[in-house]
Short mmCIF file of C-alpha atoms and ligand atoms in Angstrom, two decimals:
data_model
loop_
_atom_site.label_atom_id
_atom_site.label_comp_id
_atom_site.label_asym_id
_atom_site.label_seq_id
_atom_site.Cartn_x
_atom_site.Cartn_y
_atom_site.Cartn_z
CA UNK Y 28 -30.51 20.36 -62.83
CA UNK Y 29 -31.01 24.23 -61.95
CA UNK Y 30 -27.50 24.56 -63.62
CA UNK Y 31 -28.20 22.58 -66.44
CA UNK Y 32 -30.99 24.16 -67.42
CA UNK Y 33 -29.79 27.67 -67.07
CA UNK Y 34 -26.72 26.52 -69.46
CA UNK Y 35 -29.12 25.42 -71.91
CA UNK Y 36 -30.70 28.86 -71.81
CA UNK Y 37 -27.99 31.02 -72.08
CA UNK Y 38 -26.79 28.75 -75.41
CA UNK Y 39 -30.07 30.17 -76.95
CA UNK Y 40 -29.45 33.66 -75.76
CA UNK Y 41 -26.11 33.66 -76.40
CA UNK Y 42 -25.39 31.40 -79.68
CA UNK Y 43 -28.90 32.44 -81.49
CA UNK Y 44 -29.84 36.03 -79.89
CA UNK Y 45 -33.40 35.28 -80.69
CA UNK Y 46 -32.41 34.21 -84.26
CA UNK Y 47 -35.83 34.22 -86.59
CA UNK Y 48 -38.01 36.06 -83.81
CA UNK Y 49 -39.20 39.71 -84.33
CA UNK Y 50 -36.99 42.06 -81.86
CA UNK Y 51 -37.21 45.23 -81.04
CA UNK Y 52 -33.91 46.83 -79.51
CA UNK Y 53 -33.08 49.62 -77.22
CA UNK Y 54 -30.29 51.26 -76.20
CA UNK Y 55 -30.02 53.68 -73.22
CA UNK Y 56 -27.20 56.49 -73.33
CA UNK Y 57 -25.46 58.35 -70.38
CA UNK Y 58 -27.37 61.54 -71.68
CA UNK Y 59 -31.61 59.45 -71.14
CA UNK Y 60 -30.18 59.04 -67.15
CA UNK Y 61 -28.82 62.16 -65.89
CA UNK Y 62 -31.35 62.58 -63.12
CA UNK Y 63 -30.36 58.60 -61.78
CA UNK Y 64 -26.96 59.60 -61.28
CA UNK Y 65 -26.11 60.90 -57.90
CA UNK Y 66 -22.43 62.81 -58.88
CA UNK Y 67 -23.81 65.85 -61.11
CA UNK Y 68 -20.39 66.85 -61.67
CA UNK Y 69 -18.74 63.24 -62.33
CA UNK Y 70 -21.61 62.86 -64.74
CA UNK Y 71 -21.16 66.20 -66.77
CA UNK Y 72 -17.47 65.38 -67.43
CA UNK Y 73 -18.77 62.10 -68.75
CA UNK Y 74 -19.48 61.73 -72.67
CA UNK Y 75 -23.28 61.94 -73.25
CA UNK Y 76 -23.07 59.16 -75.86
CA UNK Y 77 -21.92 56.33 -73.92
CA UNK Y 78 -24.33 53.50 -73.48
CA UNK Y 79 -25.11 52.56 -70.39
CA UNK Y 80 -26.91 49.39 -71.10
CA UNK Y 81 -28.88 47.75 -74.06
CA UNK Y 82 -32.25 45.63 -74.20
CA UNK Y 83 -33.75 43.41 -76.60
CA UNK Y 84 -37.23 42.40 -76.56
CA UNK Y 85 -39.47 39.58 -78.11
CA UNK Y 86 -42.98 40.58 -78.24
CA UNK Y 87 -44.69 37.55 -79.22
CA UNK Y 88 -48.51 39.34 -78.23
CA UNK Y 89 -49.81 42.82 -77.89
CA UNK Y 90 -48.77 45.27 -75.51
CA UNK Y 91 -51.16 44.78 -72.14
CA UNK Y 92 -52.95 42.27 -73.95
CA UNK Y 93 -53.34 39.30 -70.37
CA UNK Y 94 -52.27 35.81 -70.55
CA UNK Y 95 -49.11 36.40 -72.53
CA UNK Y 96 -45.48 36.93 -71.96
CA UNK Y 97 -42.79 39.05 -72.74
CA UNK Y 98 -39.03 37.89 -72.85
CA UNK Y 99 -36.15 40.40 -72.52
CA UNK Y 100 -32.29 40.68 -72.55
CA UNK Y 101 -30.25 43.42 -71.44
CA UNK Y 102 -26.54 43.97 -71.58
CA UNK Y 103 -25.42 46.62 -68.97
CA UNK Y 104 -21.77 48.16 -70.05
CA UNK Y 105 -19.39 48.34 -67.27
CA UNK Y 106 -18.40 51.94 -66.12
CA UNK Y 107 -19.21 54.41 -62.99
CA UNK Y 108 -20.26 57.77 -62.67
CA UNK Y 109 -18.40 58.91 -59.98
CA UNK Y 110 -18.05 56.48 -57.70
CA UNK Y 111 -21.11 54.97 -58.76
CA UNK Y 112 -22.10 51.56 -60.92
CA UNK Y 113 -23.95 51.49 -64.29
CA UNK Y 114 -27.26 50.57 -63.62
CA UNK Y 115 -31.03 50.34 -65.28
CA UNK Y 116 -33.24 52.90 -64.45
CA UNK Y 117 -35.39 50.70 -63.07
CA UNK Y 118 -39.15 50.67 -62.58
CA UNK Y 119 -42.41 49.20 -60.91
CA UNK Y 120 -45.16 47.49 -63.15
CA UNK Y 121 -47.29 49.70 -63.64
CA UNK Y 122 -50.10 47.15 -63.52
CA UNK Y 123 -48.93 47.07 -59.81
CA UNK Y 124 -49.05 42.94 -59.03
CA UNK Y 125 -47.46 41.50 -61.49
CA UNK Y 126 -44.00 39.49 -60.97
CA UNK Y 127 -41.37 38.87 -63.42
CA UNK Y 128 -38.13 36.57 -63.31
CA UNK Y 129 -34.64 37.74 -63.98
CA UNK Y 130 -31.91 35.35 -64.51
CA UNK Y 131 -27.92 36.33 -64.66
CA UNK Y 132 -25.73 35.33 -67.88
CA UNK Y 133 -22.85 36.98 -67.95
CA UNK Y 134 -20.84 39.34 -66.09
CA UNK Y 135 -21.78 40.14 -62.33
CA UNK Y 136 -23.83 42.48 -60.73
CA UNK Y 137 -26.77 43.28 -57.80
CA UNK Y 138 -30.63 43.01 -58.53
CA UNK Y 139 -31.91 46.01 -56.10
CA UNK Y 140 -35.62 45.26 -55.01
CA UNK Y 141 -37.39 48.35 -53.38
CA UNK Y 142 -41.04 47.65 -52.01
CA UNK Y 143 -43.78 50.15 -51.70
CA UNK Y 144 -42.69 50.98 -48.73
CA UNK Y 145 -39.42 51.60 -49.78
CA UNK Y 146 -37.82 48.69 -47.98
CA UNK Y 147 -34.60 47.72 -50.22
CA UNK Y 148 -33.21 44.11 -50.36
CA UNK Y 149 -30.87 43.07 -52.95
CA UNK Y 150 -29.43 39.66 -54.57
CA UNK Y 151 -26.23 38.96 -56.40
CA UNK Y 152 -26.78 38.31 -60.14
CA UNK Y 153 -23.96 35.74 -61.61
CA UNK Y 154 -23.98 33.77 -64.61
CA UNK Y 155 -26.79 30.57 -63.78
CA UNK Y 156 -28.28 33.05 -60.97
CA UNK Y 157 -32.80 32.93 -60.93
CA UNK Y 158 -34.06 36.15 -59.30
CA UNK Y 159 -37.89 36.46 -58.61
CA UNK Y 160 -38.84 39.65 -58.74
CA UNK Y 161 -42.79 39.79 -56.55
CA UNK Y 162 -45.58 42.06 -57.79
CA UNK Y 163 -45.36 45.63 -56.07
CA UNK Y 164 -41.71 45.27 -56.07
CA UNK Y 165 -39.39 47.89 -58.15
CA UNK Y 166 -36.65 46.47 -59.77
CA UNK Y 167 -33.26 47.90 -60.85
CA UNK Y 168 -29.69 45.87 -62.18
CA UNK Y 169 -26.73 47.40 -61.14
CA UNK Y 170 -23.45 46.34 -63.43
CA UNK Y 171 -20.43 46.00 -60.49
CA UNK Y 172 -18.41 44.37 -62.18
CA UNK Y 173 -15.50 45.30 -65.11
CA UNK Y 174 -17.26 43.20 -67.75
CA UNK Y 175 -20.34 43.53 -69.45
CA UNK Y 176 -23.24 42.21 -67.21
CA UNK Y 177 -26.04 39.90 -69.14
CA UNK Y 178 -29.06 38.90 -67.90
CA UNK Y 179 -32.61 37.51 -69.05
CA UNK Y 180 -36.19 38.94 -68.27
CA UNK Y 181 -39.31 37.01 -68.62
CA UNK Y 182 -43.01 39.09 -67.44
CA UNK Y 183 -46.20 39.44 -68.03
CA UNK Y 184 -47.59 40.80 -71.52
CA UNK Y 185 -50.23 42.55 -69.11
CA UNK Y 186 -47.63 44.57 -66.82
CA UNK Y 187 -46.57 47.99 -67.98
CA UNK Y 188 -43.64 49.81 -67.07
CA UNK Y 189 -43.95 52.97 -64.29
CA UNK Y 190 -40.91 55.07 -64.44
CA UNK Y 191 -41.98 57.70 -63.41
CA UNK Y 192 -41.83 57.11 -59.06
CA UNK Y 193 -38.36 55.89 -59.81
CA UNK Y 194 -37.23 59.01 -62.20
CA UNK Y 195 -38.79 61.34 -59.22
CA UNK Y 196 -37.86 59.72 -55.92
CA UNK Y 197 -35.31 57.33 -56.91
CA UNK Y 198 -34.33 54.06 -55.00
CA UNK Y 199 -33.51 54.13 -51.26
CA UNK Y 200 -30.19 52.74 -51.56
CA UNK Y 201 -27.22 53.36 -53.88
CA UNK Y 202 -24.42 50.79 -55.12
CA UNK Y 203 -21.29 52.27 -55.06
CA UNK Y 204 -16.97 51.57 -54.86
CA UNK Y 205 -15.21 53.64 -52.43
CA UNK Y 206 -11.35 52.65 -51.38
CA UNK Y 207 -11.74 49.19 -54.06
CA UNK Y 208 -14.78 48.32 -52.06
CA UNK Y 209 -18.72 48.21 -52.63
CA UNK Y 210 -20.59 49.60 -50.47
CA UNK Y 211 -24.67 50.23 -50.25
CA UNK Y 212 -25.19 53.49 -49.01
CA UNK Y 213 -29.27 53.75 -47.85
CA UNK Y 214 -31.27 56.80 -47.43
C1 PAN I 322 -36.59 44.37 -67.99
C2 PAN I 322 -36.10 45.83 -68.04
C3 PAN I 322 -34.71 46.01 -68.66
C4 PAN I 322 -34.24 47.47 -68.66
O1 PAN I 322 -36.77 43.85 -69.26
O2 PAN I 322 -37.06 46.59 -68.75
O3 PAN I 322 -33.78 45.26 -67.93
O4 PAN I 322 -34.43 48.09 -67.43
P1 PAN I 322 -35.40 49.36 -67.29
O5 PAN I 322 -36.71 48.97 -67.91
O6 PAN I 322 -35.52 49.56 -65.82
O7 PAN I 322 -34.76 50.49 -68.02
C5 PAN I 322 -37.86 44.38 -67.16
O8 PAN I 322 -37.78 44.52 -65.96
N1 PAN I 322 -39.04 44.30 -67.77
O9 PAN I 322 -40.19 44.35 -67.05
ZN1 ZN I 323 -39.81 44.74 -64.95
#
């Protein structure tokens, strides 16, 4: 059932792209994350231009306008800095206690949850994988695998995006390969 209706899904997302709907698309380079990357000098040898990872949105009401909701799909490229995974930047709402689902589609990778606290957790994101993400709760996808890495987003209309505790104090924990092996290394 779970399966079947996560196959379903990814048909839409994948065969139609949110064919007919208004989108508005981002793309993130290697040169918008230099402070998220813990290797300074893997990252300066690294070509500004790549794209780390690429999100398209359907809108269907206002920004902050309550009651709606917002749908999301981001492709995260496979590569490292360093020893480290391509990854989202990664944010809390910034209306603080709201939730949002996540849902993996292709490719495989790690959802890393970080609470107020700055507890970190994490769950594996495969293809037909449902990730609840609880209000209060920052959120960041890290690619670990040597494929692109899909996934869907579904959130409040009402939530906002806070970057700016992430971009300053980062997450407590970091996903990286050392010796052909991943490893979490926490704070
Ligand atoms: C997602 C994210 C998307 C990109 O739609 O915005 O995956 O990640 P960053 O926003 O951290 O760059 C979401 O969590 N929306 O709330
Ligand atoms: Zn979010």
């Amino acid at each position: 059932m779970r399966q079947g209706i996560i196959q379903s899904s990814k048909m839409f997302l994948v065969a139609n792209r949110l064919e007919g709907k208004k989108v508005e698309s981002s793309i993130r380079y290697l040169s918008d994350m230099e402070a998220v990357f813990m290797d300074k000098v893997a990252f300066s040898a690294l070509d500004p231009q790549q794209p780390v990872y690429e999100v398209d949105c359907y809108f269907p009401v206002a920004d902050n306008k309550s009651g709606g909701l917002f749908f999301g799909l981001t492709r995260i490229f496979p590569g490292k800095v360093g020893g480290e995974f391509f990854m989202t930047k990664g944010h809390f709402h910034s209306n603080n206690d709201t939730a949002e689902f996540y849902w993996g589609i292709k490719g495989k990778g790690l959802l890393l949850f970080m609470d107020k606290t700055r507890k970190v957790w994490a769950e594996e994101m495969t293809e037909g994988s449902v990730h609840y993400i609880p209000g209060n709760t920052a959120h960041r996808v890290i690619n670990t695998g040597v494929e692109m890495l899909s996934f869907g987003a579904c959130w409040p209309s009402d939530a906002g995006h806070d970057y700016g505790s992430i971009e300053k104090e980062g997450f407590s924990a970091r996903v990286v390969e050392k010796d052909g092996k991943l490893i979490i290394i926490e704070e």
